[in-house]
Amino acid sequence: DTGVSQDPRHKITKRGQNVTFRCDPISEHNRLYWYRQTLGQGPEFLTYFQNEAQLEKSRLLSDRFSAERPKGSFSTLEIQRTEQGDSAMYLCASSSPGVRETQYFGPGTRLLVL
Amino acid sequence: SQKIEQNSEALNIQEGKTATLTCNYTNYSPAYLQWYRQDPGRGPVFLLLIRENEKEKRKERLKVTFDTTLKQSLFHITASQPADSATYLCAPDDGNKLVFGAGTILRVKS
């Protein structure tokens, strides 16, 4: 399978703990996006990278959230001091240089903060 | 800020009929608009993209229209099948990112 992969698929943590998610985009896709989705809502943009450069972050993104894409391939999203309101599905997507508008999504990481 | 509105209630239709889903947007002018399908517990899957200078786009049983004057897109599925049951998301662009509506749940009954 050469689609976008995300790990882990599910994560349960206690409030106050740190969590890290990984996303592996489709090979040769230079853009990578992170979204968050809560029940009954559409995905909400968090941040995106072009190669290793983080070019945009949502103004709604708390400073407890940080994302990296150190070698322009996989990306990690870390949430520090998790809160119950962080419980959501975290989606990663990637797009190619040729057709950057179309984003291909991974299966998501479902986070539950107790 | 941008606002995307999709049919808030689920759409229930009979197999073989045409399903029509609506997407309205306000407070900006997207260069293109996409429609995605999402099944429970899974990531969205790209279906169609239509640009601001295109009125209509088709792909097999799918058709999308884009009216920049009305600020509206319509998404049609003809000859619907139970396998088409899913949530359909409208996503106009906002520069380098997509802004998603909450989605419309479509249920096709046999």
PDB file of C-alpha atoms in Angstrom:
ATOM      1  CA  ASP A   1       0.000   0.000   0.000  1.00  0.00           C
ATOM      2  CA  THR A   2       1.551   3.286  -1.061  1.00  0.00           C
ATOM      3  CA  GLY A   3      -0.993   5.598   0.557  1.00  0.00           C
ATOM      4  CA  VAL A   4      -0.528   7.932   3.508  1.00  0.00           C
ATOM      5  CA  SER A   5       0.085   6.010   6.722  1.00  0.00           C
ATOM      6  CA  GLN A   6      -0.315   7.164  10.300  1.00  0.00           C
ATOM      7  CA  ASP A   7       0.847   5.672  13.557  1.00  0.00           C
ATOM      8  CA  PRO A   8      -0.596   4.869  16.015  1.00  0.00           C
ATOM      9  CA  ARG A   9      -4.166   4.441  14.877  1.00  0.00           C
ATOM     10  CA  HIS A  10      -5.496   4.832  18.392  1.00  0.00           C
ATOM     11  CA  LYS A  11      -4.063   6.462  21.493  1.00  0.00           C
ATOM     12  CA  ILE A  12      -5.501   6.714  24.990  1.00  0.00           C
ATOM     13  CA  THR A  13      -3.671   8.941  27.422  1.00  0.00           C
ATOM     14  CA  LYS A  14      -4.224  10.667  30.712  1.00  0.00           C
ATOM     15  CA  ARG A  15      -4.611  14.405  30.988  1.00  0.00           C
ATOM     16  CA  GLY A  16      -1.276  16.120  31.320  1.00  0.00           C
ATOM     17  CA  GLN A  17       0.722  13.529  29.396  1.00  0.00           C
ATOM     18  CA  ASN A  18       2.555  14.223  26.155  1.00  0.00           C
ATOM     19  CA  VAL A  19       1.728  12.326  22.976  1.00  0.00           C
ATOM     20  CA  THR A  20       3.399  12.110  19.576  1.00  0.00           C
ATOM     21  CA  PHE A  21       1.896  10.972  16.304  1.00  0.00           C
ATOM     22  CA  ARG A  22       3.687  10.040  13.105  1.00  0.00           C
ATOM     23  CA  CYS A  23       2.655  10.494   9.493  1.00  0.00           C
ATOM     24  CA  ASP A  24       4.326   8.979   6.434  1.00  0.00           C
ATOM     25  CA  PRO A  25       3.126  10.714   3.255  1.00  0.00           C
ATOM     26  CA  ILE A  26       2.909   9.259  -0.209  1.00  0.00           C
ATOM     27  CA  SER A  27       6.388   8.960  -1.658  1.00  0.00           C
ATOM     28  CA  GLU A  28       7.508  12.092  -3.531  1.00  0.00           C
ATOM     29  CA  HIS A  29       4.672  14.207  -2.163  1.00  0.00           C
ATOM     30  CA  ASN A  30       6.349  17.411  -1.061  1.00  0.00           C
ATOM     31  CA  ARG A  31       3.428  18.904   0.851  1.00  0.00           C
ATOM     32  CA  LEU A  32       2.157  17.491   4.112  1.00  0.00           C
ATOM     33  CA  TYR A  33      -0.819  18.696   6.125  1.00  0.00           C
ATOM     34  CA  TRP A  34      -2.201  18.070   9.596  1.00  0.00           C
ATOM     35  CA  TYR A  35      -5.901  18.401  10.392  1.00  0.00           C
ATOM     36  CA  ARG A  36      -7.988  17.696  13.463  1.00  0.00           C
ATOM     37  CA  GLN A  37     -11.550  16.366  13.311  1.00  0.00           C
ATOM     38  CA  THR A  38     -14.098  16.104  16.084  1.00  0.00           C
ATOM     39  CA  LEU A  39     -17.339  14.172  15.954  1.00  0.00           C
ATOM     40  CA  GLY A  40     -19.874  15.640  13.554  1.00  0.00           C
ATOM     41  CA  GLN A  41     -17.453  18.214  12.171  1.00  0.00           C
ATOM     42  CA  GLY A  42     -15.261  18.414   9.122  1.00  0.00           C
ATOM     43  CA  PRO A  43     -11.477  18.345   9.372  1.00  0.00           C
ATOM     44  CA  GLU A  44      -9.946  21.562  10.732  1.00  0.00           C
ATOM     45  CA  PHE A  45      -6.587  22.721   9.401  1.00  0.00           C
ATOM     46  CA  LEU A  46      -3.695  22.750  11.867  1.00  0.00           C
ATOM     47  CA  THR A  47      -0.503  23.205   9.876  1.00  0.00           C
ATOM     48  CA  TYR A  48       1.303  22.326   6.650  1.00  0.00           C
ATOM     49  CA  PHE A  49       4.812  21.728   5.360  1.00  0.00           C
ATOM     50  CA  GLN A  50       6.402  22.084   2.000  1.00  0.00           C
ATOM     51  CA  ASN A  51       9.383  19.779   2.116  1.00  0.00           C
ATOM     52  CA  GLU A  52      10.911  20.394   5.552  1.00  0.00           C
ATOM     53  CA  ALA A  53       9.648  23.967   5.915  1.00  0.00           C
ATOM     54  CA  GLN A  54       6.578  24.613   8.044  1.00  0.00           C
ATOM     55  CA  LEU A  55       4.834  27.311   6.006  1.00  0.00           C
ATOM     56  CA  GLU A  56       1.564  27.877   7.809  1.00  0.00           C
ATOM     57  CA  LYS A  57       0.006  27.236  11.204  1.00  0.00           C
ATOM     58  CA  SER A  58      -3.568  27.793  12.257  1.00  0.00           C
ATOM     59  CA  ARG A  59      -4.090  30.718  14.582  1.00  0.00           C
ATOM     60  CA  LEU A  60      -6.194  28.368  16.654  1.00  0.00           C
ATOM     61  CA  LEU A  61      -3.228  26.063  17.228  1.00  0.00           C
ATOM     62  CA  SER A  62      -2.225  26.118  20.866  1.00  0.00           C
ATOM     63  CA  ASP A  63       1.477  26.438  21.708  1.00  0.00           C
ATOM     64  CA  ARG A  64       1.174  22.976  23.260  1.00  0.00           C
ATOM     65  CA  PHE A  65       1.103  21.634  19.702  1.00  0.00           C
ATOM     66  CA  SER A  66       4.259  21.301  17.663  1.00  0.00           C
ATOM     67  CA  ALA A  67       4.942  19.625  14.356  1.00  0.00           C
ATOM     68  CA  GLU A  68       8.131  18.730  12.553  1.00  0.00           C
ATOM     69  CA  ARG A  69       9.195  17.318   9.235  1.00  0.00           C
ATOM     70  CA  PRO A  70      12.962  17.178   9.649  1.00  0.00           C
ATOM     71  CA  LYS A  71      14.001  15.555   6.382  1.00  0.00           C
ATOM     72  CA  GLY A  72      11.059  16.480   4.247  1.00  0.00           C
ATOM     73  CA  SER A  73       9.654  12.961   4.422  1.00  0.00           C
ATOM     74  CA  PHE A  74       7.706  11.783   7.488  1.00  0.00           C
ATOM     75  CA  SER A  75       6.238  14.229   9.999  1.00  0.00           C
ATOM     76  CA  THR A  76       5.489  14.137  13.699  1.00  0.00           C
ATOM     77  CA  LEU A  77       2.826  16.013  15.636  1.00  0.00           C
ATOM     78  CA  GLU A  78       3.381  16.376  19.360  1.00  0.00           C
ATOM     79  CA  ILE A  79       0.844  17.529  21.904  1.00  0.00           C
ATOM     80  CA  GLN A  80       2.243  18.495  25.274  1.00  0.00           C
ATOM     81  CA  ARG A  81       0.266  18.501  28.527  1.00  0.00           C
ATOM     82  CA  THR A  82      -2.794  17.008  26.881  1.00  0.00           C
ATOM     83  CA  GLU A  83      -6.249  18.222  27.838  1.00  0.00           C
ATOM     84  CA  GLN A  84      -9.602  16.499  27.463  1.00  0.00           C
ATOM     85  CA  GLY A  85     -10.471  18.971  24.711  1.00  0.00           C
ATOM     86  CA  ASP A  86      -7.630  17.549  22.634  1.00  0.00           C
ATOM     87  CA  SER A  87      -9.620  14.342  22.144  1.00  0.00           C
ATOM     88  CA  ALA A  88     -10.199  14.087  18.402  1.00  0.00           C
ATOM     89  CA  MET A  89      -9.140  12.354  15.209  1.00  0.00           C
ATOM     90  CA  TYR A  90      -5.829  13.708  13.916  1.00  0.00           C
ATOM     91  CA  LEU A  91      -5.565  13.415  10.159  1.00  0.00           C
ATOM     92  CA  CYS A  92      -2.522  13.732   7.977  1.00  0.00           C
ATOM     93  CA  ALA A  93      -2.663  14.435   4.239  1.00  0.00           C
ATOM     94  CA  SER A  94      -0.132  14.908   1.473  1.00  0.00           C
ATOM     95  CA  SER A  95      -0.151  16.362  -2.018  1.00  0.00           C
ATOM     96  CA  SER A  96       2.169  16.167  -4.993  1.00  0.00           C
ATOM     97  CA  PRO A  97       4.073  19.012  -6.649  1.00  0.00           C
ATOM     98  CA  GLY A  98       2.149  18.473  -9.867  1.00  0.00           C
ATOM     99  CA  VAL A  99      -1.371  18.526  -8.426  1.00  0.00           C
ATOM    100  CA  ARG A 100      -0.919  20.274  -5.124  1.00  0.00           C
ATOM    101  CA  GLU A 101      -4.615  21.040  -4.725  1.00  0.00           C
ATOM    102  CA  THR A 102      -5.668  17.447  -4.208  1.00  0.00           C
ATOM    103  CA  GLN A 103      -4.868  16.127  -0.763  1.00  0.00           C
ATOM    104  CA  TYR A 104      -4.656  12.417   0.016  1.00  0.00           C
ATOM    105  CA  PHE A 105      -5.541  11.573   3.569  1.00  0.00           C
ATOM    106  CA  GLY A 106      -4.293   8.905   5.895  1.00  0.00           C
ATOM    107  CA  PRO A 107      -6.548   6.814   8.141  1.00  0.00           C
ATOM    108  CA  GLY A 108      -6.049   9.148  11.105  1.00  0.00           C
ATOM    109  CA  THR A 109      -4.983   8.743  14.729  1.00  0.00           C
ATOM    110  CA  ARG A 110      -7.831   8.755  17.181  1.00  0.00           C
ATOM    111  CA  LEU A 111      -6.804  10.358  20.483  1.00  0.00           C
ATOM    112  CA  LEU A 112      -8.751   9.984  23.707  1.00  0.00           C
ATOM    113  CA  VAL A 113      -7.624  12.023  26.699  1.00  0.00           C
ATOM    114  CA  LEU A 114      -9.007  10.788  30.013  1.00  0.00           C
TER     115      LEU A 114
ATOM    116  CA  SER B   1     -14.039  34.436   8.683  1.00  0.00           C
ATOM    117  CA  GLN B   2     -14.925  31.849   6.071  1.00  0.00           C
ATOM    118  CA  LYS B   3     -18.067  29.863   6.650  1.00  0.00           C
ATOM    119  CA  ILE B   4     -18.997  26.615   4.890  1.00  0.00           C
ATOM    120  CA  GLU B   5     -22.535  25.286   5.180  1.00  0.00           C
ATOM    121  CA  GLN B   6     -23.715  21.870   4.087  1.00  0.00           C
ATOM    122  CA  ASN B   7     -27.096  20.179   4.528  1.00  0.00           C
ATOM    123  CA  SER B   8     -27.243  19.783   8.285  1.00  0.00           C
ATOM    124  CA  GLU B   9     -29.627  16.857   8.207  1.00  0.00           C
ATOM    125  CA  ALA B  10     -28.924  13.449   6.769  1.00  0.00           C
ATOM    126  CA  LEU B  11     -30.193  12.788   3.273  1.00  0.00           C
ATOM    127  CA  ASN B  12     -32.119   9.545   2.896  1.00  0.00           C
ATOM    128  CA  ILE B  13     -32.900   8.374  -0.626  1.00  0.00           C
ATOM    129  CA  GLN B  14     -33.975   5.251  -2.412  1.00  0.00           C
ATOM    130  CA  GLU B  15     -31.556   3.209  -4.476  1.00  0.00           C
ATOM    131  CA  GLY B  16     -31.494   4.292  -8.104  1.00  0.00           C
ATOM    132  CA  LYS B  17     -32.477   7.897  -7.385  1.00  0.00           C
ATOM    133  CA  THR B  18     -30.249  10.948  -7.748  1.00  0.00           C
ATOM    134  CA  ALA B  19     -28.788  12.405  -4.578  1.00  0.00           C
ATOM    135  CA  THR B  20     -28.120  16.147  -4.536  1.00  0.00           C
ATOM    136  CA  LEU B  21     -25.955  17.673  -1.817  1.00  0.00           C
ATOM    137  CA  THR B  22     -25.513  21.404  -1.285  1.00  0.00           C
ATOM    138  CA  CYS B  23     -22.504  23.420  -0.181  1.00  0.00           C
ATOM    139  CA  ASN B  24     -22.727  27.160   0.464  1.00  0.00           C
ATOM    140  CA  TYR B  25     -19.795  29.345   1.436  1.00  0.00           C
ATOM    141  CA  THR B  26     -19.538  32.933   2.612  1.00  0.00           C
ATOM    142  CA  ASN B  27     -16.947  35.620   3.210  1.00  0.00           C
ATOM    143  CA  TYR B  28     -14.428  34.590   0.593  1.00  0.00           C
ATOM    144  CA  SER B  29     -13.885  33.542  -3.001  1.00  0.00           C
ATOM    145  CA  PRO B  30     -12.143  30.190  -3.401  1.00  0.00           C
ATOM    146  CA  ALA B  31     -10.144  29.458  -6.532  1.00  0.00           C
ATOM    147  CA  TYR B  32     -11.390  25.864  -6.497  1.00  0.00           C
ATOM    148  CA  LEU B  33     -13.613  23.567  -4.516  1.00  0.00           C
ATOM    149  CA  GLN B  34     -13.289  19.861  -3.791  1.00  0.00           C
ATOM    150  CA  TRP B  35     -15.633  17.130  -2.651  1.00  0.00           C
ATOM    151  CA  TYR B  36     -14.484  14.271  -0.463  1.00  0.00           C
ATOM    152  CA  ARG B  37     -16.152  11.123   0.797  1.00  0.00           C
ATOM    153  CA  GLN B  38     -15.599   9.918   4.357  1.00  0.00           C
ATOM    154  CA  ASP B  39     -16.615   6.582   5.822  1.00  0.00           C
ATOM    155  CA  PRO B  40     -16.888   6.128   9.621  1.00  0.00           C
ATOM    156  CA  GLY B  41     -13.499   5.930  11.311  1.00  0.00           C
ATOM    157  CA  ARG B  42     -11.550   6.594   8.120  1.00  0.00           C
ATOM    158  CA  GLY B  43      -9.853   9.523   6.442  1.00  0.00           C
ATOM    159  CA  PRO B  44     -11.549  11.529   3.669  1.00  0.00           C
ATOM    160  CA  VAL B  45     -11.162  10.277   0.102  1.00  0.00           C
ATOM    161  CA  PHE B  46     -10.902  12.733  -2.797  1.00  0.00           C
ATOM    162  CA  LEU B  47     -13.716  12.609  -5.354  1.00  0.00           C
ATOM    163  CA  LEU B  48     -13.764  15.702  -7.563  1.00  0.00           C
ATOM    164  CA  LEU B  49     -12.198  19.138  -7.930  1.00  0.00           C
ATOM    165  CA  ILE B  50     -13.821  22.040  -9.765  1.00  0.00           C
ATOM    166  CA  ARG B  51     -12.153  25.387 -10.461  1.00  0.00           C
ATOM    167  CA  GLU B  52     -13.748  28.820 -10.319  1.00  0.00           C
ATOM    168  CA  ASN B  53     -13.776  29.133 -14.110  1.00  0.00           C
ATOM    169  CA  GLU B  54     -15.573  25.801 -14.543  1.00  0.00           C
ATOM    170  CA  LYS B  55     -19.327  25.512 -14.298  1.00  0.00           C
ATOM    171  CA  GLU B  56     -19.611  21.743 -14.170  1.00  0.00           C
ATOM    172  CA  LYS B  57     -17.422  18.662 -13.770  1.00  0.00           C
ATOM    173  CA  ARG B  58     -18.343  15.019 -14.216  1.00  0.00           C
ATOM    174  CA  LYS B  59     -16.805  11.702 -13.261  1.00  0.00           C
ATOM    175  CA  GLU B  60     -18.756   8.526 -13.871  1.00  0.00           C
ATOM    176  CA  ARG B  61     -21.968   8.862 -11.789  1.00  0.00           C
ATOM    177  CA  LEU B  62     -20.766  12.031 -10.058  1.00  0.00           C
ATOM    178  CA  LYS B  63     -21.404  15.604 -11.122  1.00  0.00           C
ATOM    179  CA  VAL B  64     -20.351  18.838  -9.442  1.00  0.00           C
ATOM    180  CA  THR B  65     -21.421  22.382 -10.236  1.00  0.00           C
ATOM    181  CA  PHE B  66     -19.826  25.591  -9.019  1.00  0.00           C
ATOM    182  CA  ASP B  67     -21.712  28.897  -9.030  1.00  0.00           C
ATOM    183  CA  THR B  68     -19.381  31.669  -7.877  1.00  0.00           C
ATOM    184  CA  THR B  69     -22.191  34.243  -8.012  1.00  0.00           C
ATOM    185  CA  LEU B  70     -24.407  32.267  -5.659  1.00  0.00           C
ATOM    186  CA  LYS B  71     -21.336  31.034  -3.751  1.00  0.00           C
ATOM    187  CA  GLN B  72     -22.657  27.522  -3.991  1.00  0.00           C
ATOM    188  CA  SER B  73     -21.641  24.083  -5.180  1.00  0.00           C
ATOM    189  CA  LEU B  74     -23.995  21.194  -5.845  1.00  0.00           C
ATOM    190  CA  PHE B  75     -22.850  17.578  -5.783  1.00  0.00           C
ATOM    191  CA  HIS B  76     -24.954  14.973  -7.567  1.00  0.00           C
ATOM    192  CA  ILE B  77     -24.768  11.183  -7.467  1.00  0.00           C
ATOM    193  CA  THR B  78     -26.930   9.588 -10.143  1.00  0.00           C
ATOM    194  CA  ALA B  79     -28.261   6.027  -9.982  1.00  0.00           C
ATOM    195  CA  SER B  80     -27.337   5.917  -6.300  1.00  0.00           C
ATOM    196  CA  GLN B  81     -26.403   2.638  -4.652  1.00  0.00           C
ATOM    197  CA  PRO B  82     -26.308   1.532  -0.998  1.00  0.00           C
ATOM    198  CA  ALA B  83     -22.490   1.553  -1.305  1.00  0.00           C
ATOM    199  CA  ASP B  84     -22.693   5.330  -1.812  1.00  0.00           C
ATOM    200  CA  SER B  85     -23.831   5.721   1.813  1.00  0.00           C
ATOM    201  CA  ALA B  86     -21.232   7.875   3.556  1.00  0.00           C
ATOM    202  CA  THR B  87     -20.524  11.428   4.692  1.00  0.00           C
ATOM    203  CA  TYR B  88     -19.701  13.837   1.888  1.00  0.00           C
ATOM    204  CA  LEU B  89     -17.489  16.811   2.660  1.00  0.00           C
ATOM    205  CA  CYS B  90     -17.275  20.047   0.719  1.00  0.00           C
ATOM    206  CA  ALA B  91     -13.876  21.747   0.812  1.00  0.00           C
ATOM    207  CA  PRO B  92     -13.241  25.097  -0.849  1.00  0.00           C
ATOM    208  CA  ASP B  93      -9.619  26.178  -0.797  1.00  0.00           C
ATOM    209  CA  ASP B  94      -8.222  28.978   1.297  1.00  0.00           C
ATOM    210  CA  GLY B  95      -4.807  29.592  -0.173  1.00  0.00           C
ATOM    211  CA  ASN B  96      -2.686  26.562   0.576  1.00  0.00           C
ATOM    212  CA  LYS B  97      -5.184  24.744   2.745  1.00  0.00           C
ATOM    213  CA  LEU B  98      -8.712  23.389   2.577  1.00  0.00           C
ATOM    214  CA  VAL B  99     -11.615  24.605   4.673  1.00  0.00           C
ATOM    215  CA  PHE B 100     -14.081  21.781   5.235  1.00  0.00           C
ATOM    216  CA  GLY B 101     -17.777  21.885   5.841  1.00  0.00           C
ATOM    217  CA  ALA B 102     -19.271  19.650   8.516  1.00  0.00           C
ATOM    218  CA  GLY B 103     -20.415  17.210   5.849  1.00  0.00           C
ATOM    219  CA  THR B 104     -23.721  15.697   4.831  1.00  0.00           C
ATOM    220  CA  ILE B 105     -24.592  12.122   5.714  1.00  0.00           C
ATOM    221  CA  LEU B 106     -26.078  10.270   2.765  1.00  0.00           C
ATOM    222  CA  ARG B 107     -28.017   7.052   3.292  1.00  0.00           C
ATOM    223  CA  VAL B 108     -29.106   5.079   0.248  1.00  0.00           C
ATOM    224  CA  LYS B 109     -31.720   2.441   0.978  1.00  0.00           C
ATOM    225  CA  SER B 110     -32.280  -0.604  -1.182  1.00  0.00           C
TER     226      SER B 110
END
